[in-house]
Coordinates of C-alpha atoms in Angstrom, one line a residue:
M1 CA 125.6 108.0 125.5
K2 CA 122.0 108.2 124.2
L3 CA 122.8 111.5 122.5
L4 CA 125.8 109.9 120.7
W5 CA 123.6 107.2 119.3
K6 CA 121.0 109.8 118.1
S7 CA 123.7 111.7 116.4
L8 CA 125.2 108.6 114.8
I9 CA 121.7 107.5 113.5
K10 CA 121.1 111.0 112.0
R11 CA 124.4 110.8 110.2
I12 CA 123.7 107.3 108.8
I13 CA 120.2 108.4 107.7
F14 CA 121.8 111.4 105.9
L15 CA 124.3 109.1 104.1
V16 CA 121.5 106.6 103.2
L17 CA 119.3 109.4 101.8
F18 CA 121.8 111.7 100.2
T19 CA 123.9 109.1 98.4
P20 CA 121.2 107.7 96.1
I21 CA 119.7 111.1 95.4
H22 CA 123.1 112.4 94.3
L23 CA 123.8 109.2 92.4
V24 CA 120.6 109.6 90.3
A25 CA 121.2 113.3 89.8
T26 CA 124.8 112.6 88.6
L27 CA 123.7 109.9 86.2
M28 CA 121.1 112.1 84.7
M29 CA 123.5 115.0 84.3
V30 CA 126.3 112.9 82.8
Q31 CA 123.8 111.3 80.4
R32 CA 122.5 114.7 79.3
F33 CA 126.1 116.0 79.0
F34 CA 127.2 113.2 76.7
F35 CA 124.0 112.4 74.7
N36 CA 122.7 115.9 74.1
P37 CA 123.0 117.1 70.5
R38 CA 122.9 120.8 71.4
N39 CA 126.0 121.9 73.3
S40 CA 125.8 125.6 72.9
G41 CA 124.3 128.5 74.8
T42 CA 124.5 129.9 78.3
I43 CA 122.3 127.3 80.0
E44 CA 124.3 124.5 78.4
T45 CA 127.6 126.1 79.5
V46 CA 126.4 126.4 83.1
F47 CA 125.1 122.8 82.9
K48 CA 128.6 121.6 81.7
Y49 CA 130.3 123.3 84.7
L50 CA 127.7 121.9 87.1
T51 CA 128.2 118.4 85.6
F52 CA 131.9 118.8 86.1
V53 CA 131.5 119.7 89.8
F54 CA 129.1 116.8 90.4
T55 CA 131.6 114.3 89.0
L56 CA 134.8 115.8 90.5
P57 CA 136.0 113.6 93.3
V58 CA 135.9 110.2 91.5
I59 CA 134.3 110.1 88.1
Y60 CA 136.0 112.9 86.3
P61 CA 139.6 111.7 87.2
C62 CA 138.6 108.2 86.0
M63 CA 137.3 109.6 82.7
R64 CA 140.6 111.5 82.3
I65 CA 142.6 108.3 83.0
D66 CA 140.5 106.0 80.9
P67 CA 138.4 108.0 78.3
D68 CA 137.5 105.0 76.2
G69 CA 136.8 102.6 79.0
E70 CA 139.4 100.0 78.2
R71 CA 141.9 100.3 81.0
L72 CA 139.8 100.3 84.2
P73 CA 137.7 97.2 84.9
E74 CA 133.9 97.4 84.2
W75 CA 133.0 96.8 87.8
F76 CA 135.0 99.8 88.9
Q77 CA 133.5 102.0 86.3
A78 CA 130.0 101.1 87.5
F79 CA 131.0 101.4 91.2
S80 CA 132.7 104.8 90.6
F81 CA 129.3 106.5 90.4
F82 CA 128.3 105.2 93.8
L83 CA 131.7 106.0 95.3
N84 CA 131.5 109.5 93.9
S85 CA 128.2 110.1 95.5
F86 CA 129.3 108.6 98.8
V87 CA 132.4 110.9 98.8
W88 CA 130.1 113.9 98.3
A89 CA 127.9 112.8 101.2
L90 CA 130.9 112.4 103.5
L91 CA 132.2 115.8 102.5
I92 CA 128.9 117.5 103.2
L93 CA 128.5 115.6 106.4
L94 CA 132.0 116.8 107.5
L95 CA 131.1 120.4 106.6
F96 CA 127.9 120.1 108.8
I97 CA 129.9 118.7 111.7
I98 CA 132.5 121.5 111.4
V99 CA 129.9 124.2 111.3
K100 CA 128.0 122.7 114.2
R101 CA 131.2 122.6 116.3
L102 CA 131.9 126.2 115.5
Y103 CA 128.5 127.2 116.8
A104 CA 128.9 125.0 119.8
R105 CA 132.1 126.9 120.8
G106 CA 130.2 130.2 120.6
G107 CA 132.0 131.4 117.5
K108 CA 130.2 132.5 114.4
P109 CA 131.5 131.8 110.9
A110 CA 132.7 134.9 109.1
A111 CA 129.9 134.7 106.5
V112 CA 127.3 134.8 109.3
A113 CA 128.9 137.3 111.7
G114 CA 127.5 140.7 111.6
P115 CA 128.8 144.1 112.9
D116 CA 129.0 144.5 116.6
N117 CA 126.4 146.9 118.1
N118 CA 128.3 147.9 121.2

């Protein structure tokens, strides 16, 4: 039972730490994407794709539905950045849990498995 609480506390700490860091990074990337006069070059192209990936679960679909900001309520537009970061945190936490369970069963993921030396 004590191990369960430790695991739960670690997951909550991860969510509490990851969500604001991702939120600030997303805000900075979106601000640079929309308010940067130079939008050409290799670095800017990579940056555009990275911004797209960071905004994928929630923000980008909202921007496609409501590009001018008149359909969705303002509270939802502001809350969507937090919700986007929280979804990312949950997805990464789920990925960690899946990988941990794979290792607990004794199996190795294909990317880590090496050739057998028998």
